[in-house]
CSV table of N, CA and C in Angstrom, one decimal:
chain,number,residue,atom,x,y,z
A,751,THR,N,-16.8,3.9,-17.4
A,751,THR,CA,-17.4,4.3,-18.6
A,751,THR,C,-16.7,5.5,-19.3
A,752,ARG,N,-15.7,6.1,-18.7
A,752,ARG,CA,-15.0,7.2,-19.3
A,752,ARG,C,-14.0,6.6,-20.3
A,753,LYS,N,-13.9,7.2,-21.4
A,753,LYS,CA,-13.0,6.7,-22.5
A,753,LYS,C,-11.6,7.1,-22.2
A,754,ASP,N,-11.4,8.1,-21.4
A,754,ASP,CA,-10.0,8.6,-21.1
A,754,ASP,C,-9.3,7.9,-20.0
A,755,ILE,N,-10.0,6.9,-19.4
A,755,ILE,CA,-9.4,6.1,-18.3
A,755,ILE,C,-9.4,4.6,-18.7
A,756,GLN,N,-8.3,4.0,-18.6
A,756,GLN,CA,-8.2,2.6,-18.9
A,756,GLN,C,-8.6,1.8,-17.6
A,757,ALA,N,-9.8,1.3,-17.6
A,757,ALA,CA,-10.4,0.7,-16.4
A,757,ALA,C,-9.7,-0.6,-16.0
A,758,ASP,N,-8.9,-1.2,-17.0
A,758,ASP,CA,-8.2,-2.4,-16.6
A,758,ASP,C,-6.8,-2.1,-16.1
A,759,LYS,N,-6.5,-0.8,-15.9
A,759,LYS,CA,-5.2,-0.4,-15.3
A,759,LYS,C,-5.4,0.6,-14.2
A,760,LEU,N,-6.2,0.3,-13.3
A,760,LEU,CA,-6.5,1.2,-12.2
A,760,LEU,C,-5.5,0.9,-11.0
A,761,ALA,N,-5.0,2.0,-10.4
A,761,ALA,CA,-4.1,1.8,-9.2
A,761,ALA,C,-4.7,2.6,-8.1
A,762,PHE,N,-4.3,2.2,-6.9
A,762,PHE,CA,-4.7,3.0,-5.7
A,762,PHE,C,-3.4,3.4,-5.0
A,763,MET,N,-3.4,4.7,-4.6
A,763,MET,CA,-2.3,5.2,-3.8
A,763,MET,C,-2.8,5.9,-2.6
A,764,GLY,N,-2.4,5.5,-1.4
A,764,GLY,CA,-2.8,6.2,-0.2
A,764,GLY,C,-1.6,6.5,0.7
A,765,ILE,N,-1.7,7.6,1.4
A,765,ILE,CA,-0.6,8.1,2.2
A,765,ILE,C,-1.2,8.3,3.6
A,766,SER,N,-0.4,7.8,4.6
A,766,SER,CA,-0.8,7.9,6.0
A,766,SER,C,-2.1,7.2,6.3
A,767,TRP,N,-3.2,7.8,6.6
A,767,TRP,CA,-4.4,7.1,6.9
A,767,TRP,C,-4.8,6.3,5.6
A,768,GLY,N,-4.6,6.9,4.4
A,768,GLY,CA,-4.8,6.2,3.2
A,768,GLY,C,-3.9,5.0,3.0
A,769,GLY,N,-2.7,5.1,3.5
A,769,GLY,CA,-1.7,4.0,3.5
A,769,GLY,C,-2.1,2.9,4.4
A,770,ARG,N,-2.8,3.2,5.4
A,770,ARG,CA,-3.3,2.2,6.4
A,770,ARG,C,-4.6,1.6,5.8
A,771,MET,N,-5.6,2.4,5.5
A,771,MET,CA,-6.9,1.9,5.0
A,771,MET,C,-6.8,1.3,3.6
A,772,GLY,N,-5.8,1.8,2.8
A,772,GLY,CA,-5.6,1.3,1.5
A,772,GLY,C,-5.2,-0.2,1.4
A,773,SER,N,-4.8,-0.7,2.6
A,773,SER,CA,-4.5,-2.1,2.7
A,773,SER,C,-5.8,-3.0,2.6
A,774,MET,N,-6.9,-2.4,2.8
A,774,MET,CA,-8.2,-3.1,2.8
A,774,MET,C,-8.9,-3.0,1.5
A,775,LEU,N,-8.8,-1.9,0.8
A,775,LEU,CA,-9.6,-1.6,-0.4
A,775,LEU,C,-9.3,-2.7,-1.5
A,776,PRO,N,-8.1,-3.0,-1.8
A,776,PRO,CA,-7.9,-4.0,-2.9
A,776,PRO,C,-8.5,-5.4,-2.6
A,777,ALA,N,-8.7,-5.7,-1.3
A,777,ALA,CA,-9.4,-7.0,-1.0
A,777,ALA,C,-10.8,-6.9,-1.3
A,778,LEU,N,-11.4,-5.8,-1.4
A,778,LEU,CA,-12.8,-5.6,-1.7
A,778,LEU,C,-13.1,-5.2,-3.1
A,779,GLU,N,-12.2,-4.5,-3.8
A,779,GLU,CA,-12.4,-4.0,-5.1
A,779,GLU,C,-11.5,-4.6,-6.1
A,780,ASN,N,-12.0,-5.5,-7.0
A,780,ASN,CA,-11.2,-6.2,-7.9
A,780,ASN,C,-10.8,-5.4,-9.1
A,781,ARG,N,-11.3,-4.1,-9.3
A,781,ARG,CA,-10.8,-3.3,-10.4
A,781,ARG,C,-9.4,-2.7,-10.1
A,782,ILE,N,-9.0,-2.7,-8.9
A,782,ILE,CA,-7.7,-2.1,-8.5
A,782,ILE,C,-6.6,-3.2,-8.8
A,783,LYS,N,-5.7,-2.8,-9.7
A,783,LYS,CA,-4.7,-3.8,-10.2
A,783,LYS,C,-3.3,-3.6,-9.5
A,784,VAL,N,-3.0,-2.5,-8.9
A,784,VAL,CA,-1.7,-2.2,-8.3
A,784,VAL,C,-2.0,-1.2,-7.1
A,785,VAL,N,-1.2,-1.3,-6.1
A,785,VAL,CA,-1.3,-0.5,-4.9
A,785,VAL,C,0.0,0.1,-4.5
A,786,VAL,N,0.0,1.4,-4.1
A,786,VAL,CA,1.1,2.1,-3.5
A,786,VAL,C,0.6,2.7,-2.2
A,787,LEU,N,1.3,2.2,-1.1
A,787,LEU,CA,0.9,2.6,0.2
A,787,LEU,C,2.1,3.4,0.8
A,788,GLY,N,1.9,4.7,1.1
A,788,GLY,CA,2.9,5.5,1.7
A,788,GLY,C,2.6,5.8,3.2
A,789,SER,N,3.6,5.6,4.0
A,789,SER,CA,3.5,5.9,5.5
A,789,SER,C,2.3,5.1,6.1
A,790,GLY,N,2.1,3.9,5.8
A,790,GLY,CA,1.0,3.1,6.3
A,790,GLY,C,1.5,1.9,7.1
A,791,GLY,N,0.6,1.1,7.6
A,791,GLY,CA,0.9,-0.1,8.4
A,791,GLY,C,-0.2,-0.4,9.3
A,792,PHE,N,0.0,-1.3,10.3
A,792,PHE,CA,-1.0,-1.7,11.3
A,792,PHE,C,-0.8,-0.7,12.5
A,793,ARG,N,-1.9,-0.4,13.1
A,793,ARG,CA,-2.0,0.3,14.4
A,793,ARG,C,-2.7,-0.5,15.4
A,794,PRO,N,-2.1,-0.6,16.6
A,794,PRO,CA,-2.8,-1.4,17.6
A,794,PRO,C,-4.0,-0.7,18.1
A,795,GLN,N,-5.2,-1.2,17.9
A,795,GLN,CA,-6.4,-0.7,18.5
A,795,GLN,C,-7.5,-1.7,18.4
A,796,THR,N,-8.5,-1.5,19.3
A,796,THR,CA,-9.6,-2.5,19.3
A,796,THR,C,-10.6,-2.0,18.2
A,797,THR,N,-11.0,-2.9,17.4
A,797,THR,CA,-12.0,-2.6,16.3
A,797,THR,C,-12.9,-3.8,16.0
A,798,LEU,N,-13.9,-3.5,15.4
A,798,LEU,CA,-14.8,-4.6,15.0
A,798,LEU,C,-14.2,-5.5,13.9
A,799,PRO,N,-14.4,-6.8,13.9
A,799,PRO,CA,-13.8,-7.6,12.9
A,799,PRO,C,-14.1,-7.3,11.4
A,800,GLN,N,-15.2,-6.7,11.2
A,800,GLN,CA,-15.6,-6.4,9.8
A,800,GLN,C,-14.9,-5.2,9.3
A,801,VAL,N,-14.2,-4.5,10.1
A,801,VAL,CA,-13.4,-3.3,9.7
A,801,VAL,C,-11.9,-3.4,10.2
A,802,ASP,N,-11.5,-4.5,10.6
A,802,ASP,CA,-10.1,-4.7,11.1
A,802,ASP,C,-9.2,-5.1,9.9
A,803,GLN,N,-8.1,-4.3,9.8
A,803,GLN,CA,-7.2,-4.5,8.7
A,803,GLN,C,-6.7,-6.0,8.6
A,804,ILE,N,-6.5,-6.6,9.7
A,804,ILE,CA,-5.9,-7.9,9.7
A,804,ILE,C,-6.7,-8.9,9.0
A,805,ASN,N,-8.0,-8.7,8.9
A,805,ASN,CA,-8.9,-9.6,8.2
A,805,ASN,C,-9.0,-9.3,6.7
A,806,PHE,N,-8.4,-8.3,6.3
A,806,PHE,CA,-8.4,-7.9,4.8
A,806,PHE,C,-7.1,-8.1,4.2
A,807,VAL,N,-6.0,-7.8,4.8
A,807,VAL,CA,-4.6,-7.8,4.3
A,807,VAL,C,-4.3,-9.1,3.6
A,808,PRO,N,-4.6,-10.3,4.2
A,808,PRO,CA,-4.2,-11.5,3.6
A,808,PRO,C,-5.0,-11.8,2.3
A,809,ARG,N,-6.1,-11.1,2.1
A,809,ARG,CA,-6.9,-11.2,0.8
A,809,ARG,C,-6.4,-10.3,-0.3
A,810,VAL,N,-5.4,-9.5,0.0
A,810,VAL,CA,-4.9,-8.6,-1.1
A,810,VAL,C,-3.9,-9.4,-1.9
A,811,THR,N,-4.1,-9.5,-3.1
A,811,THR,CA,-3.2,-10.3,-4.0
A,811,THR,C,-2.5,-9.5,-5.1
A,812,VAL,N,-2.9,-8.3,-5.3
A,812,VAL,CA,-2.3,-7.5,-6.4
A,812,VAL,C,-0.9,-7.0,-5.9
A,813,PRO,N,-0.1,-6.5,-6.9
A,813,PRO,CA,1.2,-5.9,-6.5
A,813,PRO,C,1.0,-4.7,-5.6
A,814,VAL,N,1.9,-4.8,-4.5
A,814,VAL,CA,1.8,-3.7,-3.5
A,814,VAL,C,3.2,-3.2,-3.2
A,815,LEU,N,3.3,-1.9,-3.3
A,815,LEU,CA,4.5,-1.2,-2.9
A,815,LEU,C,4.2,-0.4,-1.6
A,816,MET,N,5.0,-0.6,-0.5
A,816,MET,CA,4.9,0.1,0.7
A,816,MET,C,6.2,1.0,0.8
A,817,VAL,N,6.0,2.3,1.0
A,817,VAL,CA,7.1,3.2,1.2
A,817,VAL,C,6.9,3.8,2.6
A,818,ASN,N,7.9,3.5,3.5
A,818,ASN,CA,7.7,4.0,4.9
A,818,ASN,C,9.0,4.6,5.4
A,819,GLY,N,8.8,5.4,6.5
A,819,GLY,CA,9.9,6.0,7.2
A,819,GLY,C,10.4,5.1,8.2
A,820,ARG,N,11.7,5.0,8.3
A,820,ARG,CA,12.4,4.2,9.2
A,820,ARG,C,12.1,4.6,10.7
A,821,TYR,N,11.8,5.9,10.8
A,821,TYR,CA,11.6,6.5,12.2
A,821,TYR,C,10.2,6.9,12.4
A,822,ASP,N,9.2,6.3,11.7
A,822,ASP,CA,7.8,6.6,11.8
A,822,ASP,C,7.3,6.2,13.2
A,823,PHE,N,6.8,7.2,13.9
A,823,PHE,CA,6.3,6.9,15.2
A,823,PHE,C,4.8,6.4,15.2
A,824,LEU,N,4.1,6.7,14.1
A,824,LEU,CA,2.7,6.2,14.0
A,824,LEU,C,2.6,4.8,13.6
A,825,PHE,N,3.5,4.4,12.7
A,825,PHE,CA,3.6,3.0,12.1
A,825,PHE,C,5.1,2.5,12.3
A,826,PRO,N,5.5,2.1,13.5
A,826,PRO,CA,6.9,1.7,13.6
A,826,PRO,C,7.2,0.5,12.8
A,827,VAL,N,8.4,0.4,12.3
A,827,VAL,CA,8.8,-0.7,11.4
A,827,VAL,C,8.5,-2.1,12.0
A,828,GLU,N,8.9,-2.4,13.2
A,828,GLU,CA,8.7,-3.8,13.7
A,828,GLU,C,7.3,-4.1,14.1
A,829,SER,N,6.5,-3.1,14.6
A,829,SER,CA,5.2,-3.4,15.0
A,829,SER,C,4.0,-3.0,14.1
A,830,GLY,N,4.3,-2.1,13.1
A,830,GLY,CA,3.3,-1.7,12.2
A,830,GLY,C,3.5,-2.0,10.8
A,831,GLN,N,4.7,-1.7,10.3
A,831,GLN,CA,5.0,-1.9,8.9
A,831,GLN,C,5.2,-3.4,8.5
A,832,LEU,N,6.2,-4.0,9.1
A,832,LEU,CA,6.5,-5.4,8.8
A,832,LEU,C,5.4,-6.4,8.9
A,833,PRO,N,4.6,-6.3,10.0
A,833,PRO,CA,3.5,-7.3,10.2
A,833,PRO,C,2.5,-7.1,9.0
A,834,MET,N,2.2,-5.9,8.6
A,834,MET,CA,1.3,-5.7,7.5
A,834,MET,C,1.9,-6.3,6.2
A,835,PHE,N,3.2,-5.9,6.0
A,835,PHE,CA,3.8,-6.3,4.7
A,835,PHE,C,3.9,-7.9,4.6
A,836,ARG,N,4.2,-8.5,5.7
A,836,ARG,CA,4.3,-10.0,5.7
A,836,ARG,C,3.0,-10.7,5.5
A,837,LEU,N,1.9,-10.1,6.0
A,837,LEU,CA,0.6,-10.7,5.9
A,837,LEU,C,-0.1,-10.4,4.6
A,838,LEU,N,0.4,-9.5,3.8
A,838,LEU,CA,-0.2,-9.3,2.5
A,838,LEU,C,-0.3,-10.7,1.7
A,839,GLY,N,-1.4,-10.9,1.1
A,839,GLY,CA,-1.6,-12.1,0.3
A,839,GLY,C,-0.9,-12.1,-1.0
A,840,THR,N,-0.3,-11.0,-1.4
A,840,THR,CA,0.5,-10.8,-2.6
A,840,THR,C,1.7,-11.7,-2.6
A,841,PRO,N,2.0,-12.3,-3.8
A,841,PRO,CA,3.2,-13.1,-3.9
A,841,PRO,C,4.4,-12.3,-3.6
A,842,ALA,N,5.4,-12.9,-3.0
A,842,ALA,CA,6.7,-12.2,-2.6
A,842,ALA,C,7.3,-11.4,-3.8
A,843,GLU,N,7.2,-11.9,-5.0
A,843,GLU,CA,7.9,-11.2,-6.1
A,843,GLU,C,7.1,-10.0,-6.6
A,844,HIS,N,5.9,-9.8,-6.0
A,844,HIS,CA,5.0,-8.7,-6.4
A,844,HIS,C,4.7,-7.7,-5.3
A,845,LYS,N,5.5,-7.8,-4.2
A,845,LYS,CA,5.4,-6.8,-3.2
A,845,LYS,C,6.8,-6.3,-2.8
A,846,ARG,N,6.8,-5.0,-2.4
A,846,ARG,CA,8.1,-4.4,-2.0
A,846,ARG,C,7.9,-3.4,-0.9
A,847,HIS,N,8.8,-3.5,0.1
A,847,HIS,CA,8.8,-2.6,1.2
A,847,HIS,C,10.1,-1.7,1.1
A,848,VAL,N,9.9,-0.4,1.0
A,848,VAL,CA,11.0,0.5,0.9
A,848,VAL,C,11.1,1.3,2.2
A,849,LEU,N,12.2,1.3,2.9
A,849,LEU,CA,12.4,2.1,4.1
A,849,LEU,C,13.2,3.3,3.7
A,850,VAL,N,12.7,4.5,4.1
A,850,VAL,CA,13.4,5.8,3.9
A,850,VAL,C,13.8,6.3,5.2
A,851,ASP,N,15.0,7.0,5.2
A,851,ASP,CA,15.5,7.7,6.4
A,851,ASP,C,14.7,8.9,6.7
A,852,SER,N,13.5,8.7,7.2
A,852,SER,CA,12.6,9.8,7.5
A,852,SER,C,11.6,9.3,8.6
A,853,GLY,N,10.8,10.2,9.1
A,853,GLY,CA,9.8,9.9,10.0
A,853,GLY,C,8.5,9.5,9.3
A,854,HIS,N,7.4,10.0,9.8
A,854,HIS,CA,6.1,9.6,9.2
A,854,HIS,C,5.9,10.2,7.8
A,855,VAL,N,6.5,11.4,7.6
A,855,VAL,CA,6.3,12.1,6.3
A,855,VAL,C,7.4,11.7,5.4
A,856,ILE,N,7.1,11.1,4.3
A,856,ILE,CA,8.1,10.7,3.3
A,856,ILE,C,8.3,11.9,2.4
A,857,PRO,N,9.5,12.2,2.1
A,857,PRO,CA,9.8,13.3,1.1
A,857,PRO,C,9.1,13.0,-0.2
A,858,ALA,N,8.4,14.0,-0.7
A,858,ALA,CA,7.5,13.8,-1.9
A,858,ALA,C,8.3,13.3,-3.1
A,859,HIS,N,9.5,13.8,-3.3
A,859,HIS,CA,10.3,13.3,-4.5
A,859,HIS,C,10.7,11.8,-4.4
A,860,VAL,N,10.9,11.4,-3.2
A,860,VAL,CA,11.3,9.9,-3.0
A,860,VAL,C,10.0,9.1,-3.2
A,861,LEU,N,8.9,9.4,-2.6
A,861,LEU,CA,7.7,8.7,-2.8
A,861,LEU,C,7.3,8.7,-4.3
A,862,ALA,N,7.4,9.8,-5.0
A,862,ALA,CA,7.0,9.9,-6.4
A,862,ALA,C,7.9,9.0,-7.2
A,863,LYS,N,9.2,9.0,-7.0
A,863,LYS,CA,10.1,8.2,-7.8
A,863,LYS,C,9.8,6.7,-7.6
A,864,GLU,N,9.6,6.3,-6.4
A,864,GLU,CA,9.3,4.9,-6.1
A,864,GLU,C,7.9,4.5,-6.7
A,865,ALA,N,7.0,5.3,-6.6
A,865,ALA,CA,5.6,5.0,-7.1
A,865,ALA,C,5.6,5.0,-8.6
A,866,ILE,N,6.2,5.9,-9.2
A,866,ILE,CA,6.2,5.9,-10.7
A,866,ILE,C,6.9,4.7,-11.3
A,867,ALA,N,8.0,4.3,-10.7
A,867,ALA,CA,8.7,3.1,-11.1
A,867,ALA,C,7.8,1.8,-10.9
A,868,TRP,N,7.1,1.8,-9.8
A,868,TRP,CA,6.3,0.6,-9.5
A,868,TRP,C,5.1,0.6,-10.4
A,869,LEU,N,4.5,1.7,-10.7
A,869,LEU,CA,3.3,1.7,-11.6
A,869,LEU,C,3.7,1.4,-13.0
A,870,ASP,N,4.9,1.9,-13.4
A,870,ASP,CA,5.4,1.6,-14.8
A,870,ASP,C,5.6,0.1,-14.9
A,871,ARG,N,6.2,-0.5,-13.9
A,871,ARG,CA,6.5,-1.9,-13.9
A,871,ARG,C,5.3,-2.8,-14.0
A,872,HIS,N,4.3,-2.4,-13.3
A,872,HIS,CA,3.1,-3.3,-13.2
A,872,HIS,C,1.9,-2.9,-14.1
A,873,LEU,N,1.9,-1.7,-14.6
A,873,LEU,CA,0.8,-1.2,-15.5
A,873,LEU,C,1.3,-0.8,-16.8
A,874,GLY,N,2.6,-0.6,-16.9
A,874,GLY,CA,3.2,-0.1,-18.2
A,874,GLY,C,3.3,1.4,-18.1
A,875,PRO,N,4.3,2.0,-18.8
A,875,PRO,CA,4.5,3.4,-18.8
A,875,PRO,C,3.3,4.1,-19.4
A,876,VAL,N,3.0,5.3,-19.0
A,876,VAL,CA,1.9,6.2,-19.5
A,876,VAL,C,2.3,6.6,-20.9
A,877,LYS,N,1.3,6.5,-21.8
A,877,LYS,CA,1.5,6.9,-23.2
A,877,LYS,C,0.9,8.3,-23.4
């Protein structure tokens, strides 16, 4: 209802826990048009099906950018990042996985550069 927000151009950006749980939100909330996930992925754990990422990620169809550290110990590339990226229901041409030479913490200037370019591409530049 706010006139200063374009409700048809909402994006979600989550980092770390937000990068993990943000993989579920766009499956439930159709107002989100674009997603940026920093330092996220799957984590092996036992959880109830109604809150398990694996049951939501295939239902995400909006453009998704994942920016991750190559040496992330919480979300390793092979077991945490790539499985989530591959299971996204987003068409291949609308999803991107960027690997940065870092650990779990992505340098802010790198994440900002990637995120702004992604949002400009899918929502248009800010006026």
